[in-house]
Coordinates of C-alpha atoms in Angstrom, one line a residue:
M1 CA 0.1 0.2 0.2
V2 CA 3.1 2.1 1.0
W3 CA 4.1 2.1 -2.5
L4 CA 0.7 2.4 -4.3
Y5 CA 0.9 6.0 -2.5
F6 CA 4.4 6.5 -4.5
A7 CA 4.2 5.0 -7.2
I8 CA 0.7 7.4 -7.2
I9 CA 2.6 9.9 -6.6
I10 CA 5.6 9.7 -9.7
L11 CA 3.4 10.4 -11.5
N12 CA 3.7 13.8 -11.7
D13 CA 7.5 13.1 -12.8
F14 CA 7.2 9.8 -15.2
H15 CA 7.6 11.9 -18.7
N16 CA 11.5 12.2 -16.3
F17 CA 11.6 8.3 -16.1
N18 CA 9.7 7.9 -19.4
E19 CA 12.7 10.3 -20.8
F20 CA 15.7 7.9 -19.2
I21 CA 14.7 4.8 -20.2
F22 CA 14.3 6.3 -23.7
K23 CA 18.1 7.8 -23.8
Q24 CA 19.3 3.7 -22.0
R25 CA 17.3 1.6 -24.6
K26 CA 16.3 4.1 -27.6
L27 CA 12.8 2.6 -26.7
W28 CA 9.6 5.2 -26.2
L29 CA 6.8 4.1 -24.3
D30 CA 4.4 5.1 -20.9
W31 CA 6.1 3.3 -18.1
S32 CA 3.5 4.1 -15.8
L33 CA 0.3 2.3 -17.3
V34 CA 3.1 -0.8 -16.7
L35 CA 3.6 0.7 -13.3
L36 CA 0.4 1.2 -12.1
I37 CA -1.4 -1.9 -13.7
A38 CA 1.5 -3.8 -12.1
T39 CA 1.2 -2.5 -8.6
A40 CA -2.5 -2.8 -9.0
V41 CA -1.9 -6.8 -9.5
L42 CA 0.6 -6.9 -6.4
I43 CA -2.4 -5.3 -3.9
T44 CA -5.1 -7.0 -4.7
Y45 CA -3.7 -10.4 -4.8
S46 CA -2.4 -9.4 -1.3
A47 CA -5.2 -7.8 0.2
V48 CA -6.9 -10.8 -0.9
L49 CA -4.8 -13.1 1.1
L50 CA -4.4 -10.1 3.9
V51 CA -8.5 -10.3 4.0
L52 CA -8.8 -14.1 3.7
A53 CA -6.8 -14.4 6.4
L54 CA -8.7 -12.0 8.9
C55 CA -11.7 -13.7 7.9
L56 CA -10.0 -17.3 9.5
Q57 CA -8.5 -15.2 12.6
L58 CA -11.9 -14.1 13.4
C59 CA -13.8 -18.0 13.0
G60 CA -10.7 -19.1 14.8
Q61 CA -9.5 -21.1 12.5
P62 CA -5.9 -21.4 12.3
L63 CA -3.8 -20.1 9.0
K64 CA -2.6 -22.5 6.7
L65 CA -0.6 -21.0 4.1
H66 CA -0.1 -22.4 1.0
W67 CA 3.2 -22.7 -0.5
L68 CA 2.9 -21.4 -3.7
H69 CA 1.4 -18.3 -2.0
K70 CA 4.0 -18.6 0.5
T71 CA 6.8 -17.9 -2.5
L72 CA 4.0 -15.4 -4.0
L73 CA 4.4 -13.1 -1.3
I74 CA 8.0 -13.0 -0.9
L75 CA 8.3 -12.1 -4.0
T76 CA 6.3 -9.5 -4.1
A77 CA 8.0 -8.0 -0.7
L78 CA 11.1 -8.7 -2.7
T79 CA 9.7 -6.1 -5.9
V80 CA 8.8 -3.7 -3.6
A81 CA 11.5 -3.9 -2.0
A82 CA 13.6 -3.4 -5.2
A83 CA 11.8 -1.3 -5.8
F84 CA 12.2 1.2 -3.1
T85 CA 15.6 0.9 -3.5
G86 CA 15.5 2.0 -7.1
L87 CA 13.2 5.3 -5.8
G88 CA 16.8 5.8 -3.4
I89 CA 19.8 5.5 -5.9
K90 CA 18.7 6.8 -9.4
W91 CA 15.1 9.0 -8.5
V92 CA 16.0 10.9 -4.7
E93 CA 14.6 13.0 -5.5
E94 CA 11.1 11.7 -4.9
W95 CA 10.8 11.7 -1.7
R96 CA 10.7 15.0 -1.4
S97 CA 7.4 14.5 -3.7
A98 CA 6.6 12.6 -1.1
R99 CA 6.7 14.4 1.8
I100 CA 5.1 17.4 -0.2
S101 CA 2.3 15.0 -0.8
L102 CA 1.9 14.8 2.2
Q103 CA 0.3 18.2 2.9
A104 CA -2.4 17.9 0.1
T105 CA -2.7 14.0 2.1
G106 CA -1.8 13.6 5.7
P107 CA -5.1 14.8 7.0
F108 CA -7.3 11.8 5.0
L109 CA -4.3 9.4 5.3
H110 CA -5.1 11.0 9.1
I111 CA -8.5 9.8 8.7
G112 CA -8.5 6.6 6.9
I113 CA -5.5 4.8 9.2
V114 CA -7.4 5.9 12.3
G115 CA -10.2 4.3 10.7
G116 CA -7.9 0.8 9.7
M117 CA -6.1 0.5 13.1
T118 CA -10.3 1.1 14.8
L119 CA -11.2 -2.3 12.3
L120 CA -8.6 -4.0 13.7
A121 CA -9.7 -3.9 17.5
W122 CA -11.8 -6.5 16.3
P123 CA -9.9 -10.2 15.4
L124 CA -6.8 -8.5 17.9
A125 CA -9.7 -8.6 20.6
S126 CA -11.0 -11.5 19.3
F127 CA -7.2 -12.9 19.6
I128 CA -6.8 -12.0 23.4
Y129 CA -9.6 -13.7 25.2
R130 CA -8.9 -16.7 23.6
T131 CA -5.1 -16.5 24.1
R132 CA -3.6 -18.2 27.2
N133 CA -0.2 -16.5 27.0
T134 CA -0.5 -13.8 29.5
G135 CA 2.7 -11.6 28.2
L136 CA 1.5 -11.9 24.7
K137 CA -1.8 -10.0 25.5
V138 CA 0.3 -7.6 27.2
F139 CA 2.5 -7.0 24.9
L140 CA -0.1 -6.6 22.2
L141 CA -2.0 -4.1 24.3
L142 CA 0.1 -2.3 25.0
V143 CA 1.9 -1.9 21.4
Y144 CA -2.1 -1.3 19.8
C145 CA -2.3 1.3 23.0
M146 CA 0.3 3.1 21.9
V147 CA -0.1 3.2 18.2
M148 CA -3.7 4.4 18.9
I149 CA -1.9 7.3 21.1
A150 CA 0.3 8.2 19.3
L151 CA -2.7 8.0 15.4
Y152 CA -5.3 10.0 17.9
L153 CA -2.6 13.0 18.1
A154 CA -0.6 13.0 14.9
P155 CA -2.5 16.4 13.7
L156 CA -0.5 17.8 15.9
G157 CA 2.2 17.3 13.5
I158 CA 0.1 17.9 10.3
T159 CA 0.6 20.5 8.7
S160 CA -1.3 22.5 5.3
P161 CA -1.2 25.3 3.4
C162 CA -4.6 24.3 2.6
I163 CA -5.5 24.7 5.9
M164 CA -7.0 28.7 5.9
E165 CA -9.7 30.2 5.8
E166 CA -10.9 31.1 1.8
N167 CA -10.7 34.4 2.1
Q168 CA -7.1 33.7 2.4
L169 CA -6.2 31.9 -0.9
P170 CA -3.6 33.7 -3.3
P171 CA -4.6 33.5 -7.1
K172 CA -4.5 30.9 -8.9
P173 CA -1.0 30.7 -10.6
A174 CA 0.0 31.3 -14.2
L175 CA 0.3 28.3 -15.8
V176 CA 3.3 28.1 -18.2
G177 CA 2.9 25.8 -21.0
H178 CA 5.7 22.7 -21.3
R179 CA 6.1 20.8 -24.4
G180 CA 2.5 19.4 -24.7
A181 CA 0.0 21.9 -25.8
P182 CA 2.0 25.1 -24.9
M183 CA -0.4 27.7 -26.0
L184 CA -3.8 25.8 -24.4
V185 CA -4.7 29.2 -22.6
T186 CA -1.9 29.6 -21.3
Q187 CA 0.3 33.2 -19.5
G188 CA 3.2 31.9 -20.8
F189 CA 5.6 28.9 -21.9
H190 CA 8.8 27.3 -21.7
L191 CA 10.9 26.5 -24.3
C192 CA 14.6 25.1 -25.5
S193 CA 16.3 27.0 -28.1
F194 CA 19.4 25.4 -29.8
A195 CA 21.9 27.2 -32.5
S196 CA 22.2 25.4 -36.1
A197 CA 25.8 24.7 -37.3
D198 CA 24.7 28.5 -39.5
G199 CA 23.6 30.3 -36.4
V200 CA 19.6 29.6 -36.9
P201 CA 18.1 29.5 -33.7
F202 CA 15.6 26.5 -33.7
L203 CA 13.5 24.9 -30.6
M204 CA 14.1 20.9 -29.6
H205 CA 14.0 19.9 -25.8
D206 CA 16.1 16.5 -26.4
E207 CA 19.8 17.2 -27.8
E208 CA 20.2 14.9 -30.2
L209 CA 17.4 14.4 -32.8
I210 CA 16.0 10.7 -32.5
R211 CA 13.7 11.1 -30.5
T212 CA 11.3 13.6 -32.4
T213 CA 12.6 13.0 -36.2
N214 CA 13.1 11.2 -38.6
V215 CA 17.1 12.0 -38.8
Q216 CA 17.6 8.4 -38.4
A217 CA 15.6 7.8 -41.7
V218 CA 17.2 11.1 -43.7
F219 CA 20.5 11.3 -42.1
P220 CA 21.4 7.5 -40.5
E221 CA 24.7 8.2 -40.2
R222 CA 24.4 11.3 -38.3
A223 CA 21.7 10.3 -36.5
A224 CA 23.8 10.3 -33.1
L225 CA 25.2 14.2 -33.7
N226 CA 24.1 16.8 -31.6
S227 CA 21.1 18.5 -33.5
T228 CA 23.5 21.7 -32.9
T229 CA 25.9 19.8 -35.5
F230 CA 23.6 20.1 -38.6
N231 CA 22.8 23.7 -40.4
W232 CA 19.5 25.1 -40.6
T233 CA 18.9 23.9 -44.2
D234 CA 18.9 20.0 -43.4
L235 CA 17.6 20.3 -39.9
Q236 CA 14.4 21.2 -42.2
Q237 CA 14.3 18.3 -44.3
L238 CA 13.4 16.1 -40.5
D239 CA 9.4 15.7 -40.1
A240 CA 8.7 16.5 -36.5
G241 CA 5.1 15.8 -36.0
S242 CA 4.8 11.9 -36.5
W243 CA 6.6 11.0 -34.0
F244 CA 3.7 11.9 -31.5
L245 CA 1.0 9.7 -33.7
E246 CA 3.5 6.8 -33.7
R247 CA 4.7 6.6 -30.1
R248 CA 2.0 9.0 -28.5
P249 CA 4.0 10.8 -25.4
F250 CA 0.3 11.9 -24.6
P251 CA -3.2 10.6 -24.3
T252 CA -4.5 13.3 -25.4
V253 CA -3.4 12.4 -28.9
Q254 CA -6.4 10.3 -29.5
S255 CA -8.5 13.6 -29.4
L256 CA -7.1 14.8 -32.8
S257 CA -9.3 15.0 -36.0
D258 CA -8.5 14.0 -39.6
G259 CA -7.7 17.1 -41.0
D260 CA -4.6 17.9 -37.3
R261 CA -3.8 14.3 -37.5
Y262 CA -2.9 15.7 -41.2
Q263 CA -1.0 18.5 -40.4
A264 CA 0.8 16.7 -37.6
T265 CA 2.6 15.1 -40.1
K266 CA 3.8 18.3 -42.2
Q267 CA 5.7 19.8 -39.1
R268 CA 8.9 20.7 -39.0
I269 CA 11.4 22.0 -36.2
P270 CA 10.4 25.6 -35.7
S271 CA 12.7 28.4 -35.3
L272 CA 13.0 31.0 -32.5
E273 CA 12.0 33.6 -34.9
Q274 CA 8.7 31.6 -36.2
V275 CA 8.6 30.9 -32.1
L276 CA 8.7 35.3 -31.3
E277 CA 6.1 36.3 -34.2
A278 CA 4.1 33.6 -32.2
A279 CA 4.3 34.8 -28.7
K280 CA 4.0 38.5 -29.9
Q281 CA 0.7 38.0 -31.5
S282 CA -1.1 36.1 -29.1
N283 CA 0.7 39.0 -26.6
I284 CA 2.5 35.0 -24.4
S285 CA 5.5 35.5 -22.5
I286 CA 8.7 33.4 -23.3
M287 CA 10.8 31.7 -20.5
F288 CA 14.1 31.1 -22.3
D289 CA 16.5 27.7 -21.6
L290 CA 19.3 27.9 -23.7
R291 CA 21.4 24.8 -25.3
P292 CA 24.1 23.1 -24.5
E293 CA 24.8 25.7 -22.0
N294 CA 29.2 23.6 -22.0
H295 CA 29.3 24.1 -25.9
S296 CA 32.6 25.2 -26.6
D297 CA 30.6 28.2 -28.9
Y298 CA 27.9 29.2 -26.6
Q299 CA 28.7 32.8 -26.8
S300 CA 27.5 32.3 -30.2
F301 CA 23.9 30.6 -29.3
V302 CA 23.5 33.8 -27.0
N303 CA 24.7 36.1 -29.5
A304 CA 22.6 34.9 -32.5
T305 CA 19.5 34.3 -29.9
L306 CA 19.9 38.1 -28.8
E307 CA 19.8 38.9 -32.5
V308 CA 16.9 36.7 -33.1
I309 CA 14.7 38.6 -30.3
L310 CA 15.3 41.9 -31.4
Q311 CA 14.5 42.2 -34.4
S312 CA 11.5 40.4 -34.0
G313 CA 10.4 42.9 -31.9
I314 CA 8.5 41.4 -29.2
P315 CA 8.4 44.0 -26.0
L316 CA 10.9 42.4 -24.1
Q317 CA 8.9 42.5 -21.1
Q318 CA 7.5 38.9 -22.1
V319 CA 11.1 37.2 -23.0
L320 CA 12.3 35.4 -19.8
W321 CA 15.9 35.0 -19.8
L322 CA 17.2 31.5 -17.5
P323 CA 20.9 30.8 -18.8
D324 CA 22.7 31.9 -16.2
G325 CA 25.8 32.0 -19.1
F326 CA 27.3 35.4 -20.4
R327 CA 23.7 37.1 -18.0
E328 CA 26.0 40.5 -17.8
Q329 CA 26.3 41.0 -21.5
V330 CA 22.6 39.6 -22.3
K331 CA 21.7 42.0 -19.5
R332 CA 23.6 45.3 -21.0
Q333 CA 22.4 44.0 -24.6
A334 CA 18.9 44.3 -23.6
P335 CA 17.9 46.0 -20.4
G336 CA 14.8 44.9 -20.9
V337 CA 14.6 41.3 -21.0
Q338 CA 13.3 39.6 -17.6
Q339 CA 15.8 37.6 -15.7
V340 CA 15.3 34.2 -14.5
Y341 CA 17.9 33.0 -12.4
G342 CA 17.7 29.2 -11.1
R343 CA 18.6 29.7 -7.3
K344 CA 17.5 30.7 -4.5
R345 CA 18.2 34.4 -3.4
L346 CA 21.6 35.2 -1.3
Q347 CA 21.8 36.5 2.2
N348 CA 24.6 39.3 -0.3
E349 CA 22.8 40.3 -3.1
K350 CA 23.9 42.0 -5.6
E351 CA 21.0 42.8 -6.9
P352 CA 17.0 42.2 -5.4
L353 CA 16.0 38.8 -7.7
L354 CA 12.5 39.5 -8.9
H355 CA 12.2 36.3 -10.8
V356 CA 12.7 32.5 -10.1
N357 CA 12.7 29.6 -11.8
L358 CA 13.2 26.1 -9.7
P359 CA 12.5 22.5 -9.5
Y360 CA 8.5 22.9 -6.5
Q361 CA 10.6 20.2 -4.6
D362 CA 13.2 22.8 -4.0
M363 CA 11.1 25.5 -2.2
S364 CA 9.1 24.4 1.2
S365 CA 5.3 26.5 1.6
E366 CA 7.6 28.9 4.1
E367 CA 9.9 30.2 1.3
I368 CA 7.5 30.6 -0.6
R369 CA 5.2 32.5 1.0
Q370 CA 8.3 34.7 2.0
Y371 CA 8.5 34.9 -1.6
R372 CA 5.6 36.0 -2.0
Q373 CA 6.0 38.7 1.1
D374 CA 9.0 40.4 -0.8
N375 CA 8.0 40.5 -4.2
I376 CA 9.7 38.2 -6.4
S377 CA 7.8 36.2 -8.5
V378 CA 8.5 32.4 -7.8
N379 CA 7.7 29.7 -10.4
L380 CA 7.7 26.0 -9.8
Y381 CA 8.2 22.9 -12.6
V382 CA 7.4 20.3 -14.0
V383 CA 3.7 20.3 -12.0
N384 CA 0.9 18.0 -13.6
Q385 CA -1.0 16.8 -10.9
P386 CA -4.2 18.9 -9.6
W387 CA -3.1 17.8 -6.3
L388 CA 0.7 19.6 -6.2
F389 CA -1.0 22.2 -8.0
S390 CA -3.2 22.6 -5.2
V391 CA -1.1 23.0 -2.8
L392 CA 1.3 25.3 -4.7
W393 CA -1.6 27.2 -5.3
C394 CA -2.2 27.3 -1.6
S395 CA 1.6 28.2 -0.5
G396 CA 1.4 31.2 -3.2
V397 CA 3.2 30.4 -5.7
S398 CA 3.4 33.0 -9.0
S399 CA 3.4 30.2 -11.7
V400 CA 4.3 27.0 -12.7
T401 CA 5.4 24.9 -15.5
T402 CA 3.4 22.1 -16.8
N403 CA 3.0 19.7 -19.8
A404 CA -1.0 19.5 -18.7
C405 CA -2.7 23.0 -19.2
Q406 CA -5.9 21.7 -19.9
V407 CA -5.9 20.1 -16.4
L408 CA -4.9 22.6 -14.6
K409 CA -6.7 25.7 -16.7
E410 CA -10.3 24.1 -15.5
M411 CA -9.8 23.9 -12.0
K412 CA -11.3 27.2 -10.6
H413 CA -10.3 26.4 -7.1
P414 CA -7.5 24.1 -5.0
I415 CA -9.1 20.3 -4.4
W416 CA -9.5 21.2 -0.6
L417 CA -9.0 23.9 1.2
L418 CA -10.2 23.8 5.1
P419 CA -10.6 26.2 7.7
S420 CA -8.8 24.7 10.8
S421 CA -11.6 25.3 13.0
T422 CA -13.5 22.8 10.9
Y423 CA -10.3 20.8 10.7
L424 CA -10.0 20.7 14.7
M425 CA -14.2 20.0 14.5
I426 CA -13.8 16.5 12.4
W427 CA -9.9 15.4 14.3
I428 CA -11.8 15.6 17.5
V429 CA -15.0 14.0 15.6
V430 CA -13.0 10.9 14.4
D431 CA -10.6 10.4 18.1
C432 CA -13.5 9.9 20.3
A433 CA -15.4 8.1 16.9
S434 CA -12.2 5.3 16.9
F435 CA -11.9 5.0 20.5
L436 CA -16.1 4.5 20.8
A437 CA -16.0 2.0 18.5
I438 CA -12.6 -0.1 19.8
L439 CA -14.2 -0.3 23.9
W440 CA -17.2 -1.6 21.5
A441 CA -15.6 -4.5 20.0
F442 CA -13.8 -5.4 22.8
L443 CA -16.7 -5.1 25.6
L444 CA -18.8 -7.0 22.8
L445 CA -16.6 -9.7 22.4
K446 CA -15.9 -10.1 26.3
Y447 CA -19.2 -11.1 25.9
V448 CA -20.5 -12.8 23.5

C-alpha cells in the first residue's frame, strides 16, 4: 500500500523516467501504465490474502498458507523492496515529492489509518480473549494502545497550506506551457532553444534528434550527433510531427481529428523567429533555456539568440531569460529582458532577484510565502497533477510550468480547502468515534 501511494505520487514526474529509459534503450513507452498495472496486481493479490487471513482469525481457524502463496508473497516483498531501493538510488528527489504530497493527503491519510486500526480492534480482541499467553496479551495491548495514542495525536504534526480560511487563498498561479499544448490557455510557455551549425536558433528539447524526428531515415550516419552539428537546411528536411502520432507521448493524441493528424505529419522543426512572432501576436511570455550550456561555442549561441529576439520586435518584458552563461552581456544588450534565476536568493545579493525558476521540490511552503511577501515571482516546475497544483496554489506560488495545461486550466479552486476550526472538529470527531468503536469491540467480544 505504501508503494501504491508512491506510485501515484511519482506519476507527476514520470515523463522523466520515460525519457531516461529512451536514452538507455531507445524505446519509447508510457511506463506509468506498466507501473500502475503491476502495482494493482500485487496489491490486489496481497489484499485478498490479508482479508482471508483476517476472516480465518475471526472464525478461530488456523492460518495454513500454501507454499505457493508464501513464495509469491516473498517475491512481492522483494519486488517492492527493489523498487524502493531503485527509487532511492536513481530518483532520490521523489522522496521530497512524497513529503510534499503529505501536505495534500495528510489529513485524509490520518482518517483512513485511524479507521483501519479501529477495525483491527475486532480480530485483536478476539485473539486476546482466546489465547492463554498472558505475556503476549499484555505486549499486543501495549503496542496497540501506543499506536492508537500516536495516531490520535498525529494531527498536531500535520501541516498543510490548504488548511486556511477561504478569504486567505492566494490568486491562482499562472500556467507556463511545457512541451504538450503550451498555447492552450496559458500565460506563457517555456522553451529550449539551440543554434544550428550556421547560426539559426531553433526549438528542440533533446540534444539529439532521434526521439522527435525521422533523422534516422534522412541522415542515418549522423543520427546520433548533437542537433547543433546540423545546418538549418538539413534540419528543415526532418519530419518533426509524425513521432507524436506513432509514440503517443500524451493520451490527448486520441482526440485529434483526421485533419489534425495530417497536419501533424507536416510539422517541421520551428525556428525561434517563428515562435517569437506567434508569441508577439498572442501576447504570451516566453521563458528561455539555451542549450547546451557546456558547448564550446556557447557565446555565439547567445549572440545569435539575442539578435533574433531584438529583430523580432517582441516587447522585451515578454521575454524571460534563464541561462546563467553570459547573463551580464544579455543585460547590457537587451536591458528590458526579464532575468530569471535558477537558484534561491543569497544573503549578500548584489541586486535583488525579481524572478526565480526552481524544481517544485526545492521550495517549502514557508519559503514560497516569504518570497511572495517580498514581491519575488516564483515559478516552479514541472507540475502536472492537480493535488500538487493545489498545494502550490495554497502556498502562494506565482506560476507553474506544466505539461497538463488542459487539466490545470479547468481548476477553479484547489482540490480541498479547510478552515482550521473545521479540521479541528473533524479531528476530534474521528478520534472520539474510533475510541468508542474500539471500546465497544472489546466489551462486545468479551461477553459474546
